[in-house]
Each structure stands twice: as structure tokens, then as C-alpha cells.
Coordinates of C-alpha atoms and ligand atoms in Angstrom, one line a residue:
X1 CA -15.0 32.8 -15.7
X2 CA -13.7 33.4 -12.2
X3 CA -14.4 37.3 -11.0
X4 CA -13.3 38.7 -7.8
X5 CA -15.0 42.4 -7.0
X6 CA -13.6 44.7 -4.3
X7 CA -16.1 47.7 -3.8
X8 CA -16.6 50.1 -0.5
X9 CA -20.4 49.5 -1.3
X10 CA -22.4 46.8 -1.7
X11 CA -26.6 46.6 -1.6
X12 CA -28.3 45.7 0.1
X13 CA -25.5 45.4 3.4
X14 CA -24.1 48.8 3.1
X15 CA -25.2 51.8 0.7
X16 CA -25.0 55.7 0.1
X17 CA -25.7 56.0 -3.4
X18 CA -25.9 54.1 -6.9
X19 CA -22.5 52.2 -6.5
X20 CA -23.9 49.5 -3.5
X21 CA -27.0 48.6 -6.5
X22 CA -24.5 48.1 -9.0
X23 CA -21.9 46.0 -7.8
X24 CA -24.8 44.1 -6.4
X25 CA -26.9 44.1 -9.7
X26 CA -24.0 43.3 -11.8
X27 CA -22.1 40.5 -9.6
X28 CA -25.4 38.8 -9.3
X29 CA -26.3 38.9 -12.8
X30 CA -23.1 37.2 -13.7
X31 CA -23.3 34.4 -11.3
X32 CA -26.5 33.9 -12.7
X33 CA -24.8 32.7 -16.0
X34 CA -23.3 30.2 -14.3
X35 CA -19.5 32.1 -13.5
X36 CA -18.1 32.4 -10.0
X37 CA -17.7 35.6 -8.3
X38 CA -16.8 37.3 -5.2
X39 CA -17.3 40.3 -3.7
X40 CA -14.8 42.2 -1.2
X41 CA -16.2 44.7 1.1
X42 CA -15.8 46.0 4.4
X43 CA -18.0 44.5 7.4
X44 CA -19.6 47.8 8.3
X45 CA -21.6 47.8 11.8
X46 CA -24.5 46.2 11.7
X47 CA -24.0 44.3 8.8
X48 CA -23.6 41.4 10.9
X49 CA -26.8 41.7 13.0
X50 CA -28.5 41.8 9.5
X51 CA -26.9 38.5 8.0
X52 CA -27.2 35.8 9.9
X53 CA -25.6 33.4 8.4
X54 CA -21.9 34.0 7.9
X55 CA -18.8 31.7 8.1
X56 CA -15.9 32.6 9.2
X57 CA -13.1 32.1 6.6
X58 CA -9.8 30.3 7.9
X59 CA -7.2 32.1 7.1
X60 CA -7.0 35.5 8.9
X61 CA -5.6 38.5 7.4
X62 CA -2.6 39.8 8.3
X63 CA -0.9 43.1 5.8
X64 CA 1.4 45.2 6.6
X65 CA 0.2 49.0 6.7
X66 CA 3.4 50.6 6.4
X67 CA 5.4 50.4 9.5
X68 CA 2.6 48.5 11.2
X69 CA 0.7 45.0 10.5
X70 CA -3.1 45.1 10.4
X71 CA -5.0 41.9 11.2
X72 CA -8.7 41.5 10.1
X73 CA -11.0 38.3 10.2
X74 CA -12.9 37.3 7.0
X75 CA -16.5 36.3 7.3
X76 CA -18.1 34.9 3.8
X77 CA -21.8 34.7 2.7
X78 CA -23.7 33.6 0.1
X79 CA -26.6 34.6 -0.9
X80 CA -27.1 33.0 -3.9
X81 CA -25.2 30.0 -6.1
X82 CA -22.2 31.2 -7.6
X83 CA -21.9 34.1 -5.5
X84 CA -19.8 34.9 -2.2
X85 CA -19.6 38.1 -0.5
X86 CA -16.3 38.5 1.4
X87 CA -16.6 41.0 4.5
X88 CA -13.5 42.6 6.0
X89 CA -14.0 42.5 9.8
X90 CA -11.7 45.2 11.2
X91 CA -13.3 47.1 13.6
X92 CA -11.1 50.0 14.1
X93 CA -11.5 51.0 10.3
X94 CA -15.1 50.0 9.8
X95 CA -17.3 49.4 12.6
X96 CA -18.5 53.2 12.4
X97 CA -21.5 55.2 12.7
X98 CA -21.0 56.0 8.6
X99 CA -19.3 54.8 5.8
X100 CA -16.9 57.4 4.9
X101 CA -17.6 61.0 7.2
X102 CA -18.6 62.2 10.4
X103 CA -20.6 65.4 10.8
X104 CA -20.1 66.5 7.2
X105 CA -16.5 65.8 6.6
X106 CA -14.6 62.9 5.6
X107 CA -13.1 60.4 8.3
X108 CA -9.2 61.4 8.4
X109 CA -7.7 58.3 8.0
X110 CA -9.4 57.1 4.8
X111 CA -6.6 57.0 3.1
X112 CA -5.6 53.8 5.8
X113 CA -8.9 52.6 6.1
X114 CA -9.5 52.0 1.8
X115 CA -5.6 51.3 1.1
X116 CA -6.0 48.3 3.5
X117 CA -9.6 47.5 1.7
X118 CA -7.5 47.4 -1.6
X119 CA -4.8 45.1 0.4
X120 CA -7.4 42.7 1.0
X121 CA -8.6 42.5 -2.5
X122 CA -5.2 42.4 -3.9
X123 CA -4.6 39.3 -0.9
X124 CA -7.5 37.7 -1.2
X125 CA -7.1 37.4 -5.3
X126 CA -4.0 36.0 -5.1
X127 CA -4.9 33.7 -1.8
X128 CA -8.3 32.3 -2.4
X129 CA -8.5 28.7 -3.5
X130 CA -11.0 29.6 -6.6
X131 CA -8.2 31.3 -8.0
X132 CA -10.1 34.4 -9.3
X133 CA -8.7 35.6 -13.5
X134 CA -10.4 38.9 -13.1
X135 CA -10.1 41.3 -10.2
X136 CA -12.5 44.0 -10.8
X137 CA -12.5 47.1 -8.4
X138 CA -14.7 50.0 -8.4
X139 CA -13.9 54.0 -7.7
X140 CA -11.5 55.3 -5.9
X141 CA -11.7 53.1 -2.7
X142 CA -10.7 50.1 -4.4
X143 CA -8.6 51.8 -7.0
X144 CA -5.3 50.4 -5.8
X145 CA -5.7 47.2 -6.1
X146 CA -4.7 46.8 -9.7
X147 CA -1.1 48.5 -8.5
X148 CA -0.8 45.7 -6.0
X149 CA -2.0 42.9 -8.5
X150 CA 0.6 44.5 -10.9
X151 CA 3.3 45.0 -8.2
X152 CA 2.7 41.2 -7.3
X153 CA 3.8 40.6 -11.2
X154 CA 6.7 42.4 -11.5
X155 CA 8.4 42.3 -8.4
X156 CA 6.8 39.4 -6.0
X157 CA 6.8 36.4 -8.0
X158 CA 3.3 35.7 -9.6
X159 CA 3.9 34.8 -13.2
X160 CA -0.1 34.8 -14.4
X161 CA -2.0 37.2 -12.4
X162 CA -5.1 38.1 -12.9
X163 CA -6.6 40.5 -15.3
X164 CA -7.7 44.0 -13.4
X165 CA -10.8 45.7 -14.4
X166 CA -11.7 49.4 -12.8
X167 CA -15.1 50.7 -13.2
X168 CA -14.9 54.8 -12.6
X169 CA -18.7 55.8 -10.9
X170 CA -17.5 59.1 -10.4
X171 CA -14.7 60.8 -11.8
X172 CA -15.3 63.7 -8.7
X173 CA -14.2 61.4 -6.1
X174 CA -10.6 60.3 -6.7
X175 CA -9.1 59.5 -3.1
X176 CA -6.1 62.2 -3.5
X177 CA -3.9 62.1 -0.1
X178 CA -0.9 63.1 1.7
X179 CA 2.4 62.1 -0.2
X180 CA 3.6 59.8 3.1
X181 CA 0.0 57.8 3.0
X182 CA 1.9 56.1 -0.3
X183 CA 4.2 54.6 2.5
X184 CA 1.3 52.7 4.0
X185 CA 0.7 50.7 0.7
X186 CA 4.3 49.3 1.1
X187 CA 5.2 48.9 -2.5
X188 CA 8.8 50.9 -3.8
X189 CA 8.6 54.7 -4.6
X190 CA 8.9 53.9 -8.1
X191 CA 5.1 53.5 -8.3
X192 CA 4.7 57.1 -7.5
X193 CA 5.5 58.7 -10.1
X194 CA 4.1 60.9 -12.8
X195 CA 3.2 58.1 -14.7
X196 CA 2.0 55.9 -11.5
X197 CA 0.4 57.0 -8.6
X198 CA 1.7 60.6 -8.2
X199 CA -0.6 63.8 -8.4
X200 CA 0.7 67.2 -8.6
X201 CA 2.8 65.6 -5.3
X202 CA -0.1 64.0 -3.7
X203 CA -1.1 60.1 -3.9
X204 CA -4.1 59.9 -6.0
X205 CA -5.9 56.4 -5.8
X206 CA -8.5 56.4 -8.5
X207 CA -5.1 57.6 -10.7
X208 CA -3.7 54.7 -9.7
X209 CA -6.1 52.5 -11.0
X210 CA -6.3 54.2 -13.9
X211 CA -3.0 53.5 -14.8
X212 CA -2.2 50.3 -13.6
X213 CA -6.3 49.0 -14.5
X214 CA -6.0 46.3 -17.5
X215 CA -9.4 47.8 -18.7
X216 CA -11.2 50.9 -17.8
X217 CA -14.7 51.2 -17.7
X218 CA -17.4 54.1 -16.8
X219 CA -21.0 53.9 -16.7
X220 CA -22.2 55.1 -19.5
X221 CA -20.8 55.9 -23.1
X222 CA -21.4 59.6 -22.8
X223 CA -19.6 60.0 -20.0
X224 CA -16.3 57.7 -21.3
X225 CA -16.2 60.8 -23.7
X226 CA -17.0 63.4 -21.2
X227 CA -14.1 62.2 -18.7
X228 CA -11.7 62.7 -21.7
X229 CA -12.2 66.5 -21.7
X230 CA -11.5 68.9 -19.6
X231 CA -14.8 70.0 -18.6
X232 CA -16.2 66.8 -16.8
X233 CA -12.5 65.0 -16.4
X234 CA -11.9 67.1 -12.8
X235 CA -8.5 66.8 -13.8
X236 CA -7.9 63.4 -15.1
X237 CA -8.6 64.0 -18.4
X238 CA -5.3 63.9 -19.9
X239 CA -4.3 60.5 -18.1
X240 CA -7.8 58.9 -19.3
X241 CA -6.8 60.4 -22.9
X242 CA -3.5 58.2 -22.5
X243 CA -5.4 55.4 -21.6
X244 CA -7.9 55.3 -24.1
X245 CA -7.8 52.0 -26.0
X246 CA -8.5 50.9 -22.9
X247 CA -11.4 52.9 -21.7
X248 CA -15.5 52.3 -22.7
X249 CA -18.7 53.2 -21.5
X250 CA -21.6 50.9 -20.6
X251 CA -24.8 51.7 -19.2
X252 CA -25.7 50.3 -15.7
X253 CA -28.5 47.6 -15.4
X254 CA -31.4 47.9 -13.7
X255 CA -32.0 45.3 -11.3
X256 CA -35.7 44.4 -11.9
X257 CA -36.2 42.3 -8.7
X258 CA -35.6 45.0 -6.5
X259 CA -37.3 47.7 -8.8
X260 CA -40.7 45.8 -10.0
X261 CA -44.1 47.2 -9.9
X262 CA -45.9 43.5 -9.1
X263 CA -45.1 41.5 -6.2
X264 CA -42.8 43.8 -4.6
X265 CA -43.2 44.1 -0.7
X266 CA -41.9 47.8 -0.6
X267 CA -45.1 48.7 -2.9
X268 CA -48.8 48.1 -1.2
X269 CA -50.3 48.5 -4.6
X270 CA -49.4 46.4 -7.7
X271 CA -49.5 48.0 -11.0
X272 CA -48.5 47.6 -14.3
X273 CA -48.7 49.4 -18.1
X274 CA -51.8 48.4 -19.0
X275 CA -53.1 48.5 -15.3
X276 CA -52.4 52.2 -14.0
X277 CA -55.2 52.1 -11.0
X278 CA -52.6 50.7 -8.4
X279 CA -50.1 53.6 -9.1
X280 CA -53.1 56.3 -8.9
X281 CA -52.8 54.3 -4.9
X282 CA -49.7 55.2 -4.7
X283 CA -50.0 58.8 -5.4
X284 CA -52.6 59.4 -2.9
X285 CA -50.9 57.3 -0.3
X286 CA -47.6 60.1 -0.7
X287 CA -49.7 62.8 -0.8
X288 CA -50.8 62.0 2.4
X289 CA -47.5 60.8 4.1
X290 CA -46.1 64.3 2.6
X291 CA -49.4 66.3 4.1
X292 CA -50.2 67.4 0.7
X293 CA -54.3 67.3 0.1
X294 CA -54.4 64.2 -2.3
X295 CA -55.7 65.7 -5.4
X296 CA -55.7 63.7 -8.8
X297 CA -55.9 66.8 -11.2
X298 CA -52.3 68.3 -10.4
X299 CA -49.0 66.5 -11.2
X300 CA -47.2 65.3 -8.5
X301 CA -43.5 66.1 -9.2
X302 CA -41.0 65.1 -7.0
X303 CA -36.7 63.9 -5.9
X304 CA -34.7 61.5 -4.4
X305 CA -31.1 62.1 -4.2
X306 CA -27.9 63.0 -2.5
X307 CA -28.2 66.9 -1.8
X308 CA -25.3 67.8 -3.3
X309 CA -23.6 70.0 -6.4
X310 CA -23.5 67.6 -8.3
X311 CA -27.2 66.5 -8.5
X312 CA -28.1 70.0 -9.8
X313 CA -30.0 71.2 -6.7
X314 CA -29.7 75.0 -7.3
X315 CA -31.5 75.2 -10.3
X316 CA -34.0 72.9 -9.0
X317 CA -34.6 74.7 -6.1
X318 CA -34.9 78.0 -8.7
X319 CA -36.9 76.3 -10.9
X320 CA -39.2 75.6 -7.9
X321 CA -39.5 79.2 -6.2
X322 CA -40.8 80.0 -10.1
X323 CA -43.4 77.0 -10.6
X324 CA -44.4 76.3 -7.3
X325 CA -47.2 78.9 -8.6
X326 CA -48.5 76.9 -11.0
X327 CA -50.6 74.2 -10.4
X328 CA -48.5 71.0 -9.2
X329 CA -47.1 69.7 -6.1
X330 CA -43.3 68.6 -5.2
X331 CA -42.1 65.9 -2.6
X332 CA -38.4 65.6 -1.7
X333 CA -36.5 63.1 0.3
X334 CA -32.5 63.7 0.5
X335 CA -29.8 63.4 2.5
X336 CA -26.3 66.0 2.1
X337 CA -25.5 69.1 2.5
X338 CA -27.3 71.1 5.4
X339 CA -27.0 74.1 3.2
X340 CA -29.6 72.5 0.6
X341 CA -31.2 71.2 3.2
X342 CA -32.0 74.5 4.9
X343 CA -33.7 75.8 1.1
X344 CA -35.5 72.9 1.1
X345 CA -37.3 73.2 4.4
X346 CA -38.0 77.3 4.2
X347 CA -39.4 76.7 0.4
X348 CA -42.1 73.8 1.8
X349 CA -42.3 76.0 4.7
X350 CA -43.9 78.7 2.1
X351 CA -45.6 76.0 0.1
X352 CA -47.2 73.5 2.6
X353 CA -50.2 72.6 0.3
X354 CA -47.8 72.2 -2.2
X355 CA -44.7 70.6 -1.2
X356 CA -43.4 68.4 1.2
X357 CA -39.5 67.1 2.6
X358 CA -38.2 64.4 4.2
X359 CA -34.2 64.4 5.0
X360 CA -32.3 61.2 5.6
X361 CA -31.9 57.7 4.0
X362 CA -34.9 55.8 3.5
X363 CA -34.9 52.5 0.9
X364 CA -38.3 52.0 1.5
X365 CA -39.8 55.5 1.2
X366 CA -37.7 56.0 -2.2
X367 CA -39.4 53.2 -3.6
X368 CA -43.4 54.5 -2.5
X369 CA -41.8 57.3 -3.9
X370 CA -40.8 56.2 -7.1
X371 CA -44.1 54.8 -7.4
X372 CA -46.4 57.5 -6.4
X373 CA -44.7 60.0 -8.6
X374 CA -46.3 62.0 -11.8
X375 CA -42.5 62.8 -13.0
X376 CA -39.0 62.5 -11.1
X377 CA -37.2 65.7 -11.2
X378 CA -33.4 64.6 -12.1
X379 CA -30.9 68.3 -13.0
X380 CA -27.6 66.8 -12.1
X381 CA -24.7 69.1 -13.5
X382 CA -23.1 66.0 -14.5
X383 CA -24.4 62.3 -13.8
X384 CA -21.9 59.9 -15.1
X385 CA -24.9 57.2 -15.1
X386 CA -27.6 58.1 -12.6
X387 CA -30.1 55.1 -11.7
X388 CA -32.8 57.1 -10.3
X389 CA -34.4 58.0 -13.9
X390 CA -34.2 54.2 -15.3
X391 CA -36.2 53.6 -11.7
X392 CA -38.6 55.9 -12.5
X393 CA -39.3 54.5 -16.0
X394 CA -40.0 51.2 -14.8
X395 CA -42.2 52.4 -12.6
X396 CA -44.5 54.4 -14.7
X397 CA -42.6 58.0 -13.4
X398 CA -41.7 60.3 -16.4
X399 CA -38.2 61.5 -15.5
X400 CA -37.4 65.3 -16.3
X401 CA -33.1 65.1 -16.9
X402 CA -30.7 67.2 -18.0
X403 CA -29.1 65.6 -20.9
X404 CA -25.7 64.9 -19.5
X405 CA -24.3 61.6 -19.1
X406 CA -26.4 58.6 -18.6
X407 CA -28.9 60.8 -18.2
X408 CA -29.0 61.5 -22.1
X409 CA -28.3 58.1 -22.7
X410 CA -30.8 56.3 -20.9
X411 CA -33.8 58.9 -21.3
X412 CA -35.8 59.5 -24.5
X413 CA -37.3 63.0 -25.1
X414 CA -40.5 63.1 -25.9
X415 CA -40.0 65.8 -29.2
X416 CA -37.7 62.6 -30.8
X417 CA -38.9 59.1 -32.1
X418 CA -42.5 58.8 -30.7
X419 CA -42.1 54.3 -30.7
X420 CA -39.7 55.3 -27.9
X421 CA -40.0 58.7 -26.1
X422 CA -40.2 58.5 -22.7
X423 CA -39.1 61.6 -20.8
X424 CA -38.3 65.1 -20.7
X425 CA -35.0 66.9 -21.3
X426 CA -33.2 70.1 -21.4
X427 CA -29.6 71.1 -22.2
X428 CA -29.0 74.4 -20.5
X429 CA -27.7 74.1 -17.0
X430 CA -29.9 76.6 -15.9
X431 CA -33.4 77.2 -13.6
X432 CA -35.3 78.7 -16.3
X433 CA -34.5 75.7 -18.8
X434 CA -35.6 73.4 -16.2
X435 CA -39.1 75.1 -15.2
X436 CA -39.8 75.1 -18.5
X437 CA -39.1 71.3 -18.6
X438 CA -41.7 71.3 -15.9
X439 CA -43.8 73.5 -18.2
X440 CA -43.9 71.1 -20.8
X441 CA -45.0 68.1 -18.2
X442 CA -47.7 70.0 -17.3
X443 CA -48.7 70.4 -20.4
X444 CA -48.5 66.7 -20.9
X445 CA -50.3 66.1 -17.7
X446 CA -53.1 67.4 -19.4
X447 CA -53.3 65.0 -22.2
X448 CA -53.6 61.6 -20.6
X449 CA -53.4 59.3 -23.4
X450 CA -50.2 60.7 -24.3
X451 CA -49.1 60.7 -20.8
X452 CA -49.9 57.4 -21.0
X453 CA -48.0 56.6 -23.9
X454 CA -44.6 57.5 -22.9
X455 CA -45.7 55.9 -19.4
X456 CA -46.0 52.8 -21.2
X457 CA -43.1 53.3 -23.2
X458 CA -40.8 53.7 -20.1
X459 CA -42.1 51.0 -18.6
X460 CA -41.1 48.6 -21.2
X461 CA -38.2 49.6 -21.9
X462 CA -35.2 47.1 -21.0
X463 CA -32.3 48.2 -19.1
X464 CA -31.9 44.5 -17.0
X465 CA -28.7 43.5 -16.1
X466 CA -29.0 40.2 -17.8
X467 CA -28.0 42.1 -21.0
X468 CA -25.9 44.9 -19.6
X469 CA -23.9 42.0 -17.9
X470 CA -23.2 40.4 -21.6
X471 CA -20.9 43.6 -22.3
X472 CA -18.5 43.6 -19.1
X473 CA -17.8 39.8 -19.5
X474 CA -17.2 40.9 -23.3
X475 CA -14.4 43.5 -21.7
X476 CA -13.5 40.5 -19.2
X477 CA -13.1 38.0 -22.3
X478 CA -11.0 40.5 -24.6
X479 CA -8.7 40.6 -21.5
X480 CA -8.2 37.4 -21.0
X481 CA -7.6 36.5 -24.4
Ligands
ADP1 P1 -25.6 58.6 -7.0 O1 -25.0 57.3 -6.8 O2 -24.7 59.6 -7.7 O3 -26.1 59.1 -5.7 P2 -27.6 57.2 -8.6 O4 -28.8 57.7 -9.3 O5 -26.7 56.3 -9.4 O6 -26.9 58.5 -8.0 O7 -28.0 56.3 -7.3 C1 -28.6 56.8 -6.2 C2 -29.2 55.7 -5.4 O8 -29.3 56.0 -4.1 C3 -30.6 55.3 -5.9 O9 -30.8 53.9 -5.6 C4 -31.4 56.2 -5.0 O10 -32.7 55.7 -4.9 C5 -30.7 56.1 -3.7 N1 -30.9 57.3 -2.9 C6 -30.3 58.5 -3.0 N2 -30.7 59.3 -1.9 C7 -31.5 58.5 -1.2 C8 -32.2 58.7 0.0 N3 -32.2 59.9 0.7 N4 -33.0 57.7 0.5 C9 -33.0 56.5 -0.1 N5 -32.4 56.2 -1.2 C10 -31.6 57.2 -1.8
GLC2 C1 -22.1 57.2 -9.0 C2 -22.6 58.2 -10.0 C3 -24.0 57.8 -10.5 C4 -24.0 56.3 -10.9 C5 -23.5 55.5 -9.7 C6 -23.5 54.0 -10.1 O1 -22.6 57.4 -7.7 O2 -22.7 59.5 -9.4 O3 -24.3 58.5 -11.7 O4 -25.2 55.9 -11.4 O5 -22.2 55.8 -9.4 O6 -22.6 53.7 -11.1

């Protein structure tokens, strides 16, 4: 098959959150099998500096932007057989210090900036020799790109286009602008509309791609039925109800040569289930870069993640002031909202023997991290997959998750089938359900064989792309068809 991906994010060039590592882990696993597939994606700065090797692509793009024409160069790489990564190289919209805001709030012409993105994916499907049967875009950035595929059908000549796949990441984030930024994706007003891209007046992209998307998917199968209702749907609901023959729920992969416990450069000290020593290293290495006295007899608890509403923060940082007495420590590293940010700092400030923040973006660290960890603290509100907690399991790190989304898909408790348990969860979104979460890990941190148990039984579990990959070129295939 012949796949074409547009995505805002791809890992490891550009990233701010679980999207870059799955457009990556997914478009590699399915070159692997032998199809072709591309990947559209904006040259951010310094992606250049970091990859050598690209080629400038012949053609140059030229799209009209409403009243205006927008020229960008195309540089290709490829970084493995089968796959080519297409980088849109125009400076105005994406040489920038960030991907998407500036000092906490959003860049204002994103709207321009992502409509052209879409352009490009919609051009480049239609343009590129390979002839790509399956364009497959992701949130809202991309979102428009099945409009412009479908708008190439019906009114500009192109009998067999391809199929048009959107993956939803996040349901929260739906690119909703202005009615007069429709004007810059120069297709007639007859798209917005109720039924097209229109919102309550407004031009909502990810609605767009619902609609006009020849498949829908999210990233887990609890959250396809979550999106459907009100609750979790921020609005959409009743649109993805419409759409739901279309609409299905697989579970991310894990990419397990990035996120392996042996031979991986990012981690000093190899480890595995039946060899536990090297991640005892690892503990007492963070304890130390975190300033904590590196004790073996308390459980190291600890969070990476985007400091934001979603992720659940206020409880945790609840559920903190009330177990910060008991006998554990906590390391955070995080990157969001200054508010969060500011509660983080005073409660370590209060508890400097036992816990410890670091604020920012830090691959590396996230992985010594993962590594050195007792349990991985994960609260979110809502988490329509979450890849932090199938991380932790491989690497021998009991996640503690709210059961919500792929959270409650990918994570065993430990009260269920005993062959498979291999975390902790809790329902009520509330501090005092998750310290007592925490309450029950430290009562499992006192019974090591058990501890090692669902250890083990994390760590064997299978979440690898190679099979996750099997189900979106099933979706792919039913399309096609
Ligand atoms: P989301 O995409 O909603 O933020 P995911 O769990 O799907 O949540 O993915 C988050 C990804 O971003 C993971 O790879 C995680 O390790 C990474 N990440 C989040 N915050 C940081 C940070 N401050 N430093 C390094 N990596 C981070
Ligand atoms: C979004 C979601 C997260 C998911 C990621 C990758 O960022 O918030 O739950 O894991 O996309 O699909």
C-alpha cells in the first residue's frame, strides 16, 4: 500500500507530546512490512542542523492562501527503506522559537500557518510520483486535508483520489477560527456549512476532518466511546455520533527501540525482568540528580508530563500535600502552565528530602526517569491514549492511572486477573482516591515478590507497533476495497 501522513509533529525532528512518537512509531512500523509511506511536516528551526542529509525535492510549492500565493521549498529524507519524510520549508510560518505558542498563548496566525500545512498534504498527495491511495492526517492541524482531497474529487477533476484517514489524538484541541480564515483555504462557501466545516459560525478544522475523513480513528477504544458523549466529546459528540460507522479505537504502539531497557544509550544501566540490579542503578542515579538522599527502603514515585488540566495535576498535587508524610519520595519533570508550575516548586520547597522538580523538555531525562522510578504517577481527567504508562511498564515502573481512556485500557489493576495485573487504578477523579492509590503502592512496596510480579508482568507485556500497525492497514484495506 501507498500511505501519505501529514502531521504537525513528528519524533524525533519536532515533538511536544505523544503525537511526534506516534506518527513516527506507526509510519515506521508500516514501512517495515514492506509499503511505502510518507510523512508531511513542517521544517521547524533547527531541524535542519539536525539532519544532515536532506534533498531538495524539484518541484517547489506554490498554493494560494486566499488572496495571496505562498511558496515553500520541499526538502525529503529518509531514514529508513520505505520511508520519506517530506519537510515544508517556509520560514515565515515555521522557523520559530516553538511549535505552536509564544509566552503561553497560541501564535495568532495558526489558522494560516496549519491551513497551508494541510495544502501541502492535500498537493503533495495528488503531485508526488508514488501516487499515495491513502492520505492519513492527524488532529486538528492536518485536519483539512480530507476537505481538500474531497474538494479535488468533486469539483477539480481527479476521478480516483485517494482514501482519507484522520486519527483524533485529542478531541480538546480542534483548531476553531475566525469565519474569514475559511477564505484562506480557497475552496467555495458551500463547504462551510453545518454539515461541513462550520461551528456555531466559526471554522472548526478537526470538524472538518471529521466530516469529510473516509475513516475516523482515535487512540484507544475507550475513548471512540467516550468522544461520542457528551462528557469527553468537548462538543463534538453529536457529529462523531453521525459519523459512527466510520469511527474505531486502537491503542497506540509502543515503539520498543526507542523505549528498551538493554542497549539503549539514554540508560547507563541495562536491566531486564529477571535482572532488576541495573534498574536499582537507576534509582539511586535520580535520587541523586533530584537531591533526594538515595535510599532503597522508600518508593520512589514520580511524573512526566505536560502540566496541564488535562493531565490531572490538581489532584496530584492534593494527593501529594497528604502523602508527602508518609514514607516515599516524588520527582517531577514538566513543562505547561506556570500556574502548576509555581505549586510544584513551593510543595518541593517544603519537602526537599522528599521531592524534587525539574521544568522544561528533556527526552533524555524522561527516559532515566522512566527507568529509575518505583511507580509513575498518571491522574489525567481524560487521556484519550496516554503513552507514558505503556513506557513505564516496559520499563519495570508500576503506573498508578485513573481509569479513563487508554489509560483503562492499556493498564491492568492489580485486584483483577493476577497472570496479567500490572498497575494501579482508581475511578474517582478526586485527590483522596488517588493517595489512596499511592497507599496501596506502598503497601505493595512492602512485599517485593509481588512487586516483582506485576513488574515482570508489565514488562512483558506487548504493546509494539508491529501488531498495533496490523489494525490501521486493516482500516486502510476496508477503505480501499
Ligand atoms: P500527551 O501527548 O497528551 O502529552 P502522552 O502520554 O501520549 O501524552 O505523550 C507524552 C509524551 O511526551 C511522552 O513521550 C512523554 O515522555 C513526553 N513528555 C511529556 N512531557 C515531557 C517533558 N517535560 N520532557 C520530556 N518528555 C516529555
Ligand atoms: C494526545 C493525547 C495522548 C495520546 C497522544 C498520542 O496528545 O493527549 O493521550 O497518547 O495524543 O496519540
Amino acid at each position: 500500500m501507498r500511505i501519505l501522513h501529514g502531521t504537525s509533529e513528528l519524533f524525533p525532528y519536532s515533538k511536544t507530546g505523544g503525537l511526534a512518537d506516534m506518527v513516527d512509531g506507526l509510519a515506521k512500523a508500516t514501512a517495515k512490512l514492506g509499503h511505502q509511506v510518507g510523512v508531511v511536516t513542517p521544517l521547524y528551526r533547527g531541524i535542519r542542523e539536525q539532519t544532515p542529509a536532506l534533498q531538495l525535492l524539484d518541484s517547489r510549492l506554490e498554493l494560494s492562501m486566499g488572496m495571496l500565493s505562498v511558496s515553500a521549498r520541499v526538502w525529503t529524507h529518509q531514514p529508513r527503506p520505505n520511508l520519506t519524510i517530506y519537510f515544508i520549508d517556509q520560514p515565515e510560518f515555521f522557523d520559530r522559537a516553538s511549535l505552536y505558542m509564544h509566552n503561553g498563548s497560541d501564535y495568532l496566525d495558526n489558522a494560516a500557518r496549519f491551513i497551508f500545512l494541510s495544502k501541502c498534504v492535500a498537493h503533495l498527495a495528488r503531485h508526488l510520483p508514488w501516487q499515495p491511495e491513502v492520505v492519513h492526517v492527524h488532529d486538528w492541524q492536518t485536519a483539512l486535508a480530507p476537505l481538500l482531497v474531497r474538494h479535488q474529487r468533486d469539483h477539480d477533476g481527479r476521478a480516483t483520489p485517494p482514501r482519507t484517514v484522520l486519527t483524533i489524538h485529542n478531541v480538546a484541541f480542534q483548531g476553531v477560527f475566525p469565519p474569514q480564515d475559511f477564505g484562506l483555504v480557497n475552496v467555495p462557501w458551500s463547504y462551510f456549512t453545518v454539515d461541513g466545516a462550520e461551528y456555531y459560525g466559526r471554522l472548526s478544522c478537526l470538524k472538518a476532518g471529521i466530516v469529510f475523513a473516509d475513516a475516523i480513528i482515535t487512540v484507544s477504544p475507550r475513548y471512540a466511546r467516550e468522544i461520542m458523549q457528551p462528557e469527553l466529546g468537548c462538543g463534538l459528540d453529536g457529529v462523531l455520533r453521525r459519523r459512527a460507522d466510520v469511527l474505531t479505537g486502537i491503542l497506540n504502539g509502543v515503539d520498543y527501540e526507542e523505549w528498551k531497557t538493554t542497549g539503549n544509550p539514554r540508560l547507563p544501566h541495562a536491566y531486564s525482568a529477571t535482572r532488576l540490579l541495573g534498574k536499582n542503578l537507576h534509582k539511586h542515579a535520580l535520587q541523586k540528580e533530584y537531591g533526594l538522599p538515595p535510599r532503597s527502603d522508600v518508593p520512589l514515585f514520580g511524573t512526566v508530563s505536560r502540566l496541564t488540566d488535562q493531565k490531572g495535576i490538581d489532584i496530584e498535587l492534593g494527593a501529594l500535600e497528604e502523602m508527602l508524610s508518609a514514607p516515599m519520595q516524588f520527582v517531577l519533570l514538566g513543562s505547561g502552565s506556570s500556574h502548576f508550575v509555581q505549586a510544584f516548586t513551593d510543595l518541593a520547597r517544603r519537602h526537599p528530602d522528599k521531592m524534587g522538580v525539574r521544568f522544561g523538555f528533556n527526552e533524555d531525562l524522561s527516559h532515566r526517569i522512566e527507568a529509575g522510578l518505583d511507580f509513575f504517577v498518571m491522574p489525567s481527567r481524560f487521556e484519550p491514549c496516554g503513552l507514558n504508562q505503556m513506557y513505564s511498564l516496559r520499563y519495570g515502573t508500576i503506573p498508578i492511572v485513573r481509569a479513563t481512556g487508554g489509560l483503562d485500557d492499556s493498564v491492568t489493576d492489580i485486584t483483577e486477573d493476577m497472570g496479567q495485573a500490572n498497575g494501579i487504578k482508581f475511578t474517582e477523579y478526586s485527590s483522596r482516591a488517588l493517595a489512596k492509590a499511592m497507599r496501596k503502592a506502598l503497601a505493595l512496596y512492602a512485599q517485593p515478590p509481588l512487586l516483582c510480579h506485576y513488574r515482570g508482568n508489565g514488562m512483558n507485556a506487548d504493546f509494539s507497533w508491529d501488531r498495533t500497525c496490523l489494525e490501521y492497514l486493516r482500516v486502510y484495506e476496508r477503505k480501499l476495497a
